[in-house]
PDB file of C-alpha atoms and ligand atoms in Angstrom:
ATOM      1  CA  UNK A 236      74.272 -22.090-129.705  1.00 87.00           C
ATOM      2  CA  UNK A 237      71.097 -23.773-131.324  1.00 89.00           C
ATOM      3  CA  UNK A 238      68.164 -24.992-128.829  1.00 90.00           C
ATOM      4  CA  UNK A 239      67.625 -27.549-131.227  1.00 92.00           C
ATOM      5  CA  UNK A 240      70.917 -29.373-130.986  1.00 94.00           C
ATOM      6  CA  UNK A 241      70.672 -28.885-127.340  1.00 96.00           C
ATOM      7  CA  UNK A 242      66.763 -30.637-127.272  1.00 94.00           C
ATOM      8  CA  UNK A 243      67.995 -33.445-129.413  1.00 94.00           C
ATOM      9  CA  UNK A 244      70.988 -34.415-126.777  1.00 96.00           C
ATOM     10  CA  UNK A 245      68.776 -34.088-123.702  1.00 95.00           C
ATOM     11  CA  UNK A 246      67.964 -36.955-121.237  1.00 94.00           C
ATOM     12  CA  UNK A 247      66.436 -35.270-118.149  1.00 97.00           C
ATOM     13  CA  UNK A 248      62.505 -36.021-117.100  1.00 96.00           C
ATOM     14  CA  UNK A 249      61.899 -32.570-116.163  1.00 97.00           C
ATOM     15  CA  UNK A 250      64.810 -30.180-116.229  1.00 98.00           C
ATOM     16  CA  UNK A 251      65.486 -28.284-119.400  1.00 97.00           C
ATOM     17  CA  UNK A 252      62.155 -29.381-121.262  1.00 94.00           C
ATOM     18  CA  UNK A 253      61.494 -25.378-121.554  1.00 96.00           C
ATOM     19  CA  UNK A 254      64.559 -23.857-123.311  1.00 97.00           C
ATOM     20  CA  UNK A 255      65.194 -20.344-124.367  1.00 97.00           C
ATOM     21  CA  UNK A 256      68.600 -19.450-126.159  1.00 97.00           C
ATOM     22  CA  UNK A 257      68.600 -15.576-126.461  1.00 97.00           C
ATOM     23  CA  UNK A 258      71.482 -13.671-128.725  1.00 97.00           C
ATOM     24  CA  UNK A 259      71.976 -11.564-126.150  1.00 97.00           C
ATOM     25  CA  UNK A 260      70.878 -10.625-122.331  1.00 98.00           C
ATOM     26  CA  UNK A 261      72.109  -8.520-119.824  1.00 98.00           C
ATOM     27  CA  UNK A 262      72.388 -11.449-117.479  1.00 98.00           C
ATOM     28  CA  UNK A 263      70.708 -14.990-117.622  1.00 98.00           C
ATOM     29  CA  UNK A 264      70.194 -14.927-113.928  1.00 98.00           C
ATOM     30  CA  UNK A 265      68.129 -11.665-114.309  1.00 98.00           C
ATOM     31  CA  UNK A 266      66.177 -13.071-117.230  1.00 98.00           C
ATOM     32  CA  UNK A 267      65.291 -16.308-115.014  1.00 98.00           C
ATOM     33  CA  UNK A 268      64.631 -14.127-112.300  1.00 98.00           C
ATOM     34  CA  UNK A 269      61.914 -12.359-113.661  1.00 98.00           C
ATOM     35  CA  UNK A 270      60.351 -15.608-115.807  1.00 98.00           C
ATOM     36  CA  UNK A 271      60.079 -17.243-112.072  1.00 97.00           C
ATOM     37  CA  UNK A 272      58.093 -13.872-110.875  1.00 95.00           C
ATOM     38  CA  UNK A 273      55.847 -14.525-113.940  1.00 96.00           C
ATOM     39  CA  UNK A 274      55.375 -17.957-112.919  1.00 96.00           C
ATOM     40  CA  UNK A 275      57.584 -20.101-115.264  1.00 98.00           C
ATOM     41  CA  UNK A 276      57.934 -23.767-114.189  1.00 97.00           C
ATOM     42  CA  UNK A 277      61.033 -25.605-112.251  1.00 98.00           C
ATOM     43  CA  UNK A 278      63.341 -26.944-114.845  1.00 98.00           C
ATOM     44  CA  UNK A 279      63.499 -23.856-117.160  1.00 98.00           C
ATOM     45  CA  UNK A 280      66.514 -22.914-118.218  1.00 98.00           C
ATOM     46  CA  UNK A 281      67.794 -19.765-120.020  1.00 98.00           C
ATOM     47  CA  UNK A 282      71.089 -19.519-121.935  1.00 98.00           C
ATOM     48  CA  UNK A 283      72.390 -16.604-123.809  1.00 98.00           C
ATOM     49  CA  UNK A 284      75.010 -16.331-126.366  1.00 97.00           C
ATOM     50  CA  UNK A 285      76.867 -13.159-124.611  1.00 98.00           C
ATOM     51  CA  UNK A 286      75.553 -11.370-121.725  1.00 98.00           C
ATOM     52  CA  UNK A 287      76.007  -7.355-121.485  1.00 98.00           C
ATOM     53  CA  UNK A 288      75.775  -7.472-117.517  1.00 97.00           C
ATOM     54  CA  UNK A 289      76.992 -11.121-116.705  1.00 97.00           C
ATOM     55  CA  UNK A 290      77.554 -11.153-112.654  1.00 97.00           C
ATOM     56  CA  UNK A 291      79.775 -12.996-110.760  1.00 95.00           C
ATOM     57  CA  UNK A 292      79.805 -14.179-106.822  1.00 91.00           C
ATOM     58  CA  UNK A 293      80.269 -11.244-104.611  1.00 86.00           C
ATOM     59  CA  UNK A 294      78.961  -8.400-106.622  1.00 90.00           C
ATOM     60  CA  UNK A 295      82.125  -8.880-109.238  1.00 92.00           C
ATOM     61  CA  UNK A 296      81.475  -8.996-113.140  1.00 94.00           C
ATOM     62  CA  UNK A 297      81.351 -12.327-115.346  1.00 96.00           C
ATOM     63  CA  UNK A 298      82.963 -11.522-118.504  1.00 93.00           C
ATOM     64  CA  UNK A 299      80.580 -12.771-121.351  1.00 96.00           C
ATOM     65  CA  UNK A 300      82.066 -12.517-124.528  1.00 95.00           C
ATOM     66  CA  UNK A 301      79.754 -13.870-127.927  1.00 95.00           C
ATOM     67  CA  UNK A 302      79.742 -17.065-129.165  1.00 91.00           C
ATOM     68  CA  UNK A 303      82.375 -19.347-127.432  1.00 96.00           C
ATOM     69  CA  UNK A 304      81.241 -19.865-123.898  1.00 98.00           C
ATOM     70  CA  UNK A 305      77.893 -21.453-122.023  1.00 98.00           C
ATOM     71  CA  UNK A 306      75.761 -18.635-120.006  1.00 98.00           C
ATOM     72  CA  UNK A 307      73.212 -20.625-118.684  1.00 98.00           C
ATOM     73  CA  UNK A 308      70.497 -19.945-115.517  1.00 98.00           C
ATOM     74  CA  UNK A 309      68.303 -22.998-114.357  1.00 98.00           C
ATOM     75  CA  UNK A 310      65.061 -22.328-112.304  1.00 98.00           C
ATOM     76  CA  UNK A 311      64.086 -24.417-109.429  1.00 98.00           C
ATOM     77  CA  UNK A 312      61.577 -24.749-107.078  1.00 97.00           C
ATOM     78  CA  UNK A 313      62.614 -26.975-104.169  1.00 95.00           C
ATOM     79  CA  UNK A 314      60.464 -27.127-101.479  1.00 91.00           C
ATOM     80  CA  UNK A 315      62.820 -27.411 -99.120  1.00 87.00           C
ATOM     81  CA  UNK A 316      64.201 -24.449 -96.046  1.00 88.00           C
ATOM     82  CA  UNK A 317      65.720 -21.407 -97.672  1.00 90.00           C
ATOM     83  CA  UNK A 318      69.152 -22.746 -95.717  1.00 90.00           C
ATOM     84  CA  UNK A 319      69.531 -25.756 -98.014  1.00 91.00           C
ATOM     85  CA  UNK A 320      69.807 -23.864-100.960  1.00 90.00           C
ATOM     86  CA  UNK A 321      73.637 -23.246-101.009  1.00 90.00           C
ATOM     87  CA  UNK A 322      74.081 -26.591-101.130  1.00 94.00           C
ATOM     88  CA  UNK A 323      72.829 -27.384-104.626  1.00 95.00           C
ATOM     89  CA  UNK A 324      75.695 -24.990-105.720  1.00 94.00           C
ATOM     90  CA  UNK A 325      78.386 -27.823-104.595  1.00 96.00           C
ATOM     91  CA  UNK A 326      75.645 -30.342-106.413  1.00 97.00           C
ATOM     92  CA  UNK A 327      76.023 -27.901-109.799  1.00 98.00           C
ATOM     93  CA  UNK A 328      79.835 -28.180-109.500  1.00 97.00           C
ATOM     94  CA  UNK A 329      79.933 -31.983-109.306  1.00 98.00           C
ATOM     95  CA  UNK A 330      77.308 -31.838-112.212  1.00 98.00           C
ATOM     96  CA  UNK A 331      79.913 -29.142-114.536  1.00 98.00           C
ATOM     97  CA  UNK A 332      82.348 -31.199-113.361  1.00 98.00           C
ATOM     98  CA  UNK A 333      81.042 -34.262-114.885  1.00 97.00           C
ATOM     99  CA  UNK A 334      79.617 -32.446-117.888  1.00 98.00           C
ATOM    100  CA  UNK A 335      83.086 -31.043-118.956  1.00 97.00           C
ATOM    101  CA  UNK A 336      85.490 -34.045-118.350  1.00 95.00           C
ATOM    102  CA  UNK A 337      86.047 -35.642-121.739  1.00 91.00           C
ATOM    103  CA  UNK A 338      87.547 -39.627-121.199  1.00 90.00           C
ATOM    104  CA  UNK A 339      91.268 -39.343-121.989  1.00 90.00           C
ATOM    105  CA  UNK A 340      91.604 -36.096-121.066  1.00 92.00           C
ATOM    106  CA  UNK A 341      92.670 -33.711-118.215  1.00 92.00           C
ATOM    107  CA  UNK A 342      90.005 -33.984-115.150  1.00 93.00           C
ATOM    108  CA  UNK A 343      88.292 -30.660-113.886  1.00 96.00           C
ATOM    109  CA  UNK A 344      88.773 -29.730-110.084  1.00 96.00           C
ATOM    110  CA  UNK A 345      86.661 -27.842-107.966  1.00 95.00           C
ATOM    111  CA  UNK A 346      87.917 -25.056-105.728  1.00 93.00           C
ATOM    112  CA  UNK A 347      85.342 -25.301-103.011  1.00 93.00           C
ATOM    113  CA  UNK A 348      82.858 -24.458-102.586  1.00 91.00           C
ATOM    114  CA  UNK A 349      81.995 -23.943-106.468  1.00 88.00           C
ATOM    115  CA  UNK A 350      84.593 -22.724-109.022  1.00 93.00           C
ATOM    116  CA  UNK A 351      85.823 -25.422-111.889  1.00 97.00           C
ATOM    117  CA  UNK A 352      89.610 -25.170-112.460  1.00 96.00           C
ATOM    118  CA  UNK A 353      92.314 -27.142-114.535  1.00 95.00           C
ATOM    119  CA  UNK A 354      96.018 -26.224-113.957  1.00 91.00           C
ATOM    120  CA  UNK A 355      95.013 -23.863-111.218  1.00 91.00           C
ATOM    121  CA  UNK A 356      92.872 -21.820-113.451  1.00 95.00           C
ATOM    122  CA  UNK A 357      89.005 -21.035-113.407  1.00 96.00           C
ATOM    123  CA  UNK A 358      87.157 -22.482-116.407  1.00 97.00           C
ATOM    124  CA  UNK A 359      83.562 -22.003-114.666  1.00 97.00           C
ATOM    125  CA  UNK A 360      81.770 -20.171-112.089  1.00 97.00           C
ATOM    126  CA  UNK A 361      78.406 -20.180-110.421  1.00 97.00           C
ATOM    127  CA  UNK A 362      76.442 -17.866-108.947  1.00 96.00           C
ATOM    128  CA  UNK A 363      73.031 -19.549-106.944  1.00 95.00           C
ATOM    129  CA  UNK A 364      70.465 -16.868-105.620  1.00 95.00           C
ATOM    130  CA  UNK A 365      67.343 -17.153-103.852  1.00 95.00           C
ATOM    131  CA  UNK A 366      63.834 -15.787-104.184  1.00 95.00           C
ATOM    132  CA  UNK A 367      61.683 -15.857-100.459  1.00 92.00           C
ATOM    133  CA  UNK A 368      58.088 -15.704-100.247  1.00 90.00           C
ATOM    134  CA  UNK A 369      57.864 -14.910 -96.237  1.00 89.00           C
ATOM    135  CA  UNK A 370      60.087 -17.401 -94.433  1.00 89.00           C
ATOM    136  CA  UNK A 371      60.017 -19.955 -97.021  1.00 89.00           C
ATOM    137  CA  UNK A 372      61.838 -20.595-100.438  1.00 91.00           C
ATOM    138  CA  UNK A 373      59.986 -19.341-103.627  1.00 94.00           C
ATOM    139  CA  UNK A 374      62.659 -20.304-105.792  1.00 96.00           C
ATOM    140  CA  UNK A 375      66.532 -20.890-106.152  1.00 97.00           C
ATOM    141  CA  UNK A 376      68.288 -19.981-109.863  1.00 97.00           C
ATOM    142  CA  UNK A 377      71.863 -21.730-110.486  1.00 98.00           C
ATOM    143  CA  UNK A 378      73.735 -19.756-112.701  1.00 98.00           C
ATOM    144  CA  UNK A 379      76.713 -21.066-114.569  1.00 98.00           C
ATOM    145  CA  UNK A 380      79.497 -20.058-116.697  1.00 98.00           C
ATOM    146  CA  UNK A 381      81.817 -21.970-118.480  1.00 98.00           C
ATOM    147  CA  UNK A 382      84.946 -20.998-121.047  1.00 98.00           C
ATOM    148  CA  UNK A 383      84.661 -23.088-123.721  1.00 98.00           C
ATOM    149  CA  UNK A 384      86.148 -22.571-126.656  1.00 97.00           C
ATOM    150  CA  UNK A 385      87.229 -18.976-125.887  1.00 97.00           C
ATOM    151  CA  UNK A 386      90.948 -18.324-126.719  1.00 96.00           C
ATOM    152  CA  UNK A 387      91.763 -14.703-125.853  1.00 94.00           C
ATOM    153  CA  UNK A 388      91.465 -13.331-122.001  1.00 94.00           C
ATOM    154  CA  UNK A 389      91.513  -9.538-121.191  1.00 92.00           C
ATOM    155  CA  UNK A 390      94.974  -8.692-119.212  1.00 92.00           C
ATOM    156  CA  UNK A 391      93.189  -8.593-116.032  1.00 90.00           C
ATOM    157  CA  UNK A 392      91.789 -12.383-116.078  1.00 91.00           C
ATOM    158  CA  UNK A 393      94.415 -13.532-118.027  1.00 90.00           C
ATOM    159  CA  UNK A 394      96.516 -15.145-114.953  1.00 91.00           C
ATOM    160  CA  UNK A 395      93.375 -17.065-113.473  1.00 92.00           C
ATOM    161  CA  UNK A 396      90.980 -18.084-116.291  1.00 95.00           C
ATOM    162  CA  UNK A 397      91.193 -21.099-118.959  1.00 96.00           C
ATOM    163  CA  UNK A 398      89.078 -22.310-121.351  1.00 97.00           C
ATOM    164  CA  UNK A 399      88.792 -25.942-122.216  1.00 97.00           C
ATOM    165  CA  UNK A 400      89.748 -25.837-125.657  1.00 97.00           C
ATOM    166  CA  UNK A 401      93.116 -24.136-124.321  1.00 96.00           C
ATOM    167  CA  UNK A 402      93.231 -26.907-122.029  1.00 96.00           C
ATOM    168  CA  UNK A 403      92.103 -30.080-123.977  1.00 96.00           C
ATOM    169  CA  UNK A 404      93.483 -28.687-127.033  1.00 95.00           C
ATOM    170  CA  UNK A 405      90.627 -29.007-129.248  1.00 95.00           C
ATOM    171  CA  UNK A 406      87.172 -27.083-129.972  1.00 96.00           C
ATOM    172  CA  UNK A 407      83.991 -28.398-127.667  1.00 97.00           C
ATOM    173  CA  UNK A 408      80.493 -29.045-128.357  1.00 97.00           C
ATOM    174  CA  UNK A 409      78.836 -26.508-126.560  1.00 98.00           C
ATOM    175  CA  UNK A 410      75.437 -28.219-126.561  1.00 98.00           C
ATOM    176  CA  UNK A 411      76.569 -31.695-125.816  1.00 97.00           C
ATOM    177  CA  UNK A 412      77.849 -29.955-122.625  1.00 98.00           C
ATOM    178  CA  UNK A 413      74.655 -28.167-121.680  1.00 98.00           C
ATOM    179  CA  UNK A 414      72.957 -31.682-122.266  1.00 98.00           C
ATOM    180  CA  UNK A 415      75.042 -33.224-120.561  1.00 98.00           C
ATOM    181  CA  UNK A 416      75.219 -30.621-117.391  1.00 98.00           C
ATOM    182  CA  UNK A 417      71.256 -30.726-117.429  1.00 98.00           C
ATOM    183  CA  UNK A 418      71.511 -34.481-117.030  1.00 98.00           C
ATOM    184  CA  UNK A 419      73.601 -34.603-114.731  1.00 98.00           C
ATOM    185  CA  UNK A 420      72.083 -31.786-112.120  1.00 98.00           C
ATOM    186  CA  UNK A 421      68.987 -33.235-112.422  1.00 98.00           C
ATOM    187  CA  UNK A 422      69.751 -36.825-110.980  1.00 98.00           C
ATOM    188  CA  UNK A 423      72.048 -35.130-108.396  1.00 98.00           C
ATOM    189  CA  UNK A 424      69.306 -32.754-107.404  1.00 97.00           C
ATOM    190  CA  UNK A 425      66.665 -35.590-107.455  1.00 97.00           C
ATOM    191  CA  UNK A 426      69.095 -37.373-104.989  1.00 97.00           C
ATOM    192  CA  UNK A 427      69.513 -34.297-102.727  1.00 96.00           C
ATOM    193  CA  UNK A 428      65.881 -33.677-102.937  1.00 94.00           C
ATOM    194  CA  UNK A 429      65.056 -37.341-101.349  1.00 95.00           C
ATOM    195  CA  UNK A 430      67.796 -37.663 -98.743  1.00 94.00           C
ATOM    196  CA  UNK A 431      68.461 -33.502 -97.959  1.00 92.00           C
ATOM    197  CA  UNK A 432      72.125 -33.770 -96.976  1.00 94.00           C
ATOM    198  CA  UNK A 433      75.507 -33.891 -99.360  1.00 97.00           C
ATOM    199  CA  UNK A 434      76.737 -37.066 -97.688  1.00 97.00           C
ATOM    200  CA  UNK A 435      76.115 -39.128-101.101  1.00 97.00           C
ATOM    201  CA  UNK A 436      78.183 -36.875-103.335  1.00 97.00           C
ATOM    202  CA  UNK A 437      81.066 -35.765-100.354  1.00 97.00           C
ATOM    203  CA  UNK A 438      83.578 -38.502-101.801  1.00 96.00           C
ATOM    204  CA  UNK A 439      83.237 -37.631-105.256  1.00 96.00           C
ATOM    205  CA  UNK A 440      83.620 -33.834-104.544  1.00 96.00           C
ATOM    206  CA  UNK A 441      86.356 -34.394-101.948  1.00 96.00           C
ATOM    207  CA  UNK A 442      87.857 -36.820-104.816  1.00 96.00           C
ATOM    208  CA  UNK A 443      87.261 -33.387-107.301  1.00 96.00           C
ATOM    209  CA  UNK A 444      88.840 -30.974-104.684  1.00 95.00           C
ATOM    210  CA  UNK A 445      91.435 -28.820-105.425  1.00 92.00           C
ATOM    211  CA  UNK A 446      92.191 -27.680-102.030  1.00 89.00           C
ATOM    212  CA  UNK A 447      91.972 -31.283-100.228  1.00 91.00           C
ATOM    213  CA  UNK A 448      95.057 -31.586 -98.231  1.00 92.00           C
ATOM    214  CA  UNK A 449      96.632 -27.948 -98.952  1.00 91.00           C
ATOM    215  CA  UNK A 450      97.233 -24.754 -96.823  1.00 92.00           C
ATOM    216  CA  UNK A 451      94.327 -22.681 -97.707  1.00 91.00           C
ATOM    217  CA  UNK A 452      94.228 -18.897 -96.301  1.00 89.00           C
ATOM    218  CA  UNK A 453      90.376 -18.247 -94.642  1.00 89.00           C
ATOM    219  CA  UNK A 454      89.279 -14.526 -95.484  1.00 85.00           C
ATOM    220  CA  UNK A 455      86.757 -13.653 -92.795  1.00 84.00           C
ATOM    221  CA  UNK A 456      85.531 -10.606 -92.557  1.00 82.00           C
ATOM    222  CA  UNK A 457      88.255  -8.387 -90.477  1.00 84.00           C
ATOM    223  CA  UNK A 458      90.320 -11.485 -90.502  1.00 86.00           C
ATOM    224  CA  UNK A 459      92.510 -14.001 -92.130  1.00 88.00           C
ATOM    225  CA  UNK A 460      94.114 -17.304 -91.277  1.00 89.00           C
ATOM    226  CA  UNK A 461      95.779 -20.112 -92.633  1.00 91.00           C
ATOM    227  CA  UNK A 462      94.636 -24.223 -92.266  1.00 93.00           C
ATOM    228  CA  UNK A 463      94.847 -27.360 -94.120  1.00 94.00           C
ATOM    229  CA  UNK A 464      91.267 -28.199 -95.959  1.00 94.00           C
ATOM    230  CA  UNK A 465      90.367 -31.618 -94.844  1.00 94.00           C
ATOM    231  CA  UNK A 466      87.244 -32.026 -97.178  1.00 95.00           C
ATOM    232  CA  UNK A 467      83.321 -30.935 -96.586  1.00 96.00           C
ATOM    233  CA  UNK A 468      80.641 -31.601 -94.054  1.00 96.00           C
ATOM    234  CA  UNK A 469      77.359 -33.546 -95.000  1.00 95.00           C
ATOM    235  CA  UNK A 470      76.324 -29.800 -95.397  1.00 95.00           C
ATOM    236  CA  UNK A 471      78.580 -28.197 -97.536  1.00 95.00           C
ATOM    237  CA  UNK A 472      80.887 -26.469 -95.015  1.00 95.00           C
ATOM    238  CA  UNK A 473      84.635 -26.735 -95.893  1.00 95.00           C
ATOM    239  CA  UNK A 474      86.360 -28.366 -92.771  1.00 96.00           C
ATOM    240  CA  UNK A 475      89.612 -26.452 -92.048  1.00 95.00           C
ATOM    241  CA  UNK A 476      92.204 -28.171 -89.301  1.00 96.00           C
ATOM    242  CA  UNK A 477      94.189 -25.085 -88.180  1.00 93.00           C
ATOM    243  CA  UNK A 478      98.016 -25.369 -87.177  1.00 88.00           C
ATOM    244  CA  UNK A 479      96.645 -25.562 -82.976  1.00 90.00           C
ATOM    245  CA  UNK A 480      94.823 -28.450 -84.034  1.00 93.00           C
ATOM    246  CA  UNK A 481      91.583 -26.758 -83.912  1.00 95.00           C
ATOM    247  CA  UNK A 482      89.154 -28.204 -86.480  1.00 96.00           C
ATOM    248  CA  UNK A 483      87.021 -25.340 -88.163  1.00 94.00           C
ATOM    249  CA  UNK A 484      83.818 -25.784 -90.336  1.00 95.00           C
ATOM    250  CA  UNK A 485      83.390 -22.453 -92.910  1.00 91.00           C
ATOM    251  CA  UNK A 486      80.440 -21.482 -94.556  1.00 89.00           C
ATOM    252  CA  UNK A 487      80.660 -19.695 -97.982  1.00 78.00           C
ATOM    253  CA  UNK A 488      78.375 -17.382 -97.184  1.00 66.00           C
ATOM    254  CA  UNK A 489      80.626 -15.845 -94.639  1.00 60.00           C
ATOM    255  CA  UNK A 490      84.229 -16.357 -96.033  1.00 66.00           C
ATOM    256  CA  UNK A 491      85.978 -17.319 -99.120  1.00 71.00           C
ATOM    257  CA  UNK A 492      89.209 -19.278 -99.175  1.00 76.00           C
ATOM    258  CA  UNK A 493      92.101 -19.321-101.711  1.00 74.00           C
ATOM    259  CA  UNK A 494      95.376 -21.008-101.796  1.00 68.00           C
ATOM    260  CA  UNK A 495      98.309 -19.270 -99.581  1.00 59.00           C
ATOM    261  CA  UNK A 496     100.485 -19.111-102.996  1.00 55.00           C
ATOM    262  CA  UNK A 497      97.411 -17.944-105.014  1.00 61.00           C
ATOM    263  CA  UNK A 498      93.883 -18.449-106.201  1.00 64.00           C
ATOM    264  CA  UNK A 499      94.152 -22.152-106.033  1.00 59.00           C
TER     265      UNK A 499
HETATM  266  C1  BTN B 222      81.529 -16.583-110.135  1.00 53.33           C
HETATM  267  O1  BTN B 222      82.394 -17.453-110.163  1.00 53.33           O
HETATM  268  O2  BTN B 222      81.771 -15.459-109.693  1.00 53.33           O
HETATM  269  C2  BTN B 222      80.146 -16.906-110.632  1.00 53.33           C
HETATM  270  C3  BTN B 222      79.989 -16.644-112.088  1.00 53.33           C
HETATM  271  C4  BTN B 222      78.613 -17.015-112.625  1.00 53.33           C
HETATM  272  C5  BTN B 222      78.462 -16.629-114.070  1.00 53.33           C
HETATM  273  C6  BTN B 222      77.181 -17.134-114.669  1.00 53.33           C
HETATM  274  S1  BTN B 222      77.109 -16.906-116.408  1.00 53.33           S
HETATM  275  C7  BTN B 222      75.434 -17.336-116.424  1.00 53.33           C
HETATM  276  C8  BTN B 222      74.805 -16.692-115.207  1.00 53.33           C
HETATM  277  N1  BTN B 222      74.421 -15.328-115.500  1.00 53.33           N
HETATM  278  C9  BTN B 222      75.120 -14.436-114.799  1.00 53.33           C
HETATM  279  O3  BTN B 222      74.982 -13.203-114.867  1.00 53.33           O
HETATM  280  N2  BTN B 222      75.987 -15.070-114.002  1.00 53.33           N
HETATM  281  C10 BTN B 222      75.896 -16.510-114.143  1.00 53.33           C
END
């Protein structure tokens, strides 16, 4: 991945002007974490070529293979309550959503509230965290991953993950992507920032996800049930109608969701 080729792509005002593309880390989130304790501006972003201790949501492991993928962290510094941060985690996936589709070719979903898929398998993940200083937000770093132009999956991943080149067919410009990702979160977070709700992006996700209309199983902790996904809340919730009629509004943090025939 050159920096260069990235730089000479890139239309943001703010996001991505400070660019570091590292060989190798253990984790781009880690290396972003610890640039934000040193005081590194909002808008830096930090990609790596493989990562050695790539993390995934809920304490699993991102595989990061060398050379074919994007491993990217962004830093940002909203100044908004520590609660609104999940949010810009649906805002990411509409921006990778956007960033990967390619005109004449197979459109990206979202499983909610963040994975990309295509064919019911996951070409990219993201993984948001949060640094507090006392009760307010010090920073938020969005993580993302996205297959590219890998080809080969270990056994165990082999049934869920894609790449797009297996899925378009053809080798992609991994900078053109990161320019165009960068481009694309920043107006969407610009947007958020000004009007602090979802409600301007809910018909394009809804349009994007993969679970709108379908049985989904709810995984809560001690529990599970089954519902139809009927789209999100102005706050990122996922709004499950269960079979009583009940209408339920789930929060990632608490639950994940999959499909009652599989991950989708
Ligand atoms: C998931 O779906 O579980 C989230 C995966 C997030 C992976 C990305 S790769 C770049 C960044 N660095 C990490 O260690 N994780 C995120």
């Amino acid at each position: 991945m050159r920096g260069q080729e990235i730089i000479s792509r890139l239309r943001t005002g703010w996001m991505g002007r400070e660019i570091r593309v590292l060989d190798e880390a253990d984790s781009t989130n880690l290396r972003v974490k610890a640039a934000a304790g040193e005081g590194a501006s909002a808008g830096l972003v930090i990609l790596a070529e493989q990562q050695t201790d790539g993390r995934g949501r809920r304490g699993r492991a991102w595989q990061s293979p060398g050379g074919e993928n994007i491993y990217m962290t962004v830093l940002l510094r909203p100044d908004f309550e520590p609660e609104k941060a999940p949010m810009l985690t649906l805002l990411a996936a509409c921006a990778a959503a956007r960033a990967v589709y390619q005109p004449g070719e197979k459109r990206p979903q979202i499983k909610w509230p963040n994975d990309l898929v295509m064919d019911g398998k996951k070409i990219c993940g993201i993984l948001t965290e949060m640094g507090m200083k006392g009760v307010s937000t010090e920073y938020v770093i969005v993580g993302i991953g996205i297959n590219c132009n890998q080809t080969e999956f270990p056994e165990e991943i082999r049934q869920k993950a894609t790449s797009l080149k297996c899925e378009y067919g053809h080798e992609v410009c991994r900078e053109e992507i990161v320019a165009r990702f960068l481009q694309e979160f920043e107006s969407l977070y610009e947007e958020f920032a000004r009007r602090k709700s979802l409600e301007f992006i809910q018909d394009e996700y809804e349009t994007l996800l993969v679970n709108e209309g379908k049985r989904v199983c709810v995984l809560e902790p001690g529990k599970e049930w089954t519902g139809v996904a009927a789209g999100i809340t102005e706050t990122g919730e996922l709004i499950v109608k269960k079979d009583s009629g009940e209408i339920c509004e789930i929060s990632s943090g608490e639950v994940s969701v999959r499909g009652v025939y599989g991950y989708v």
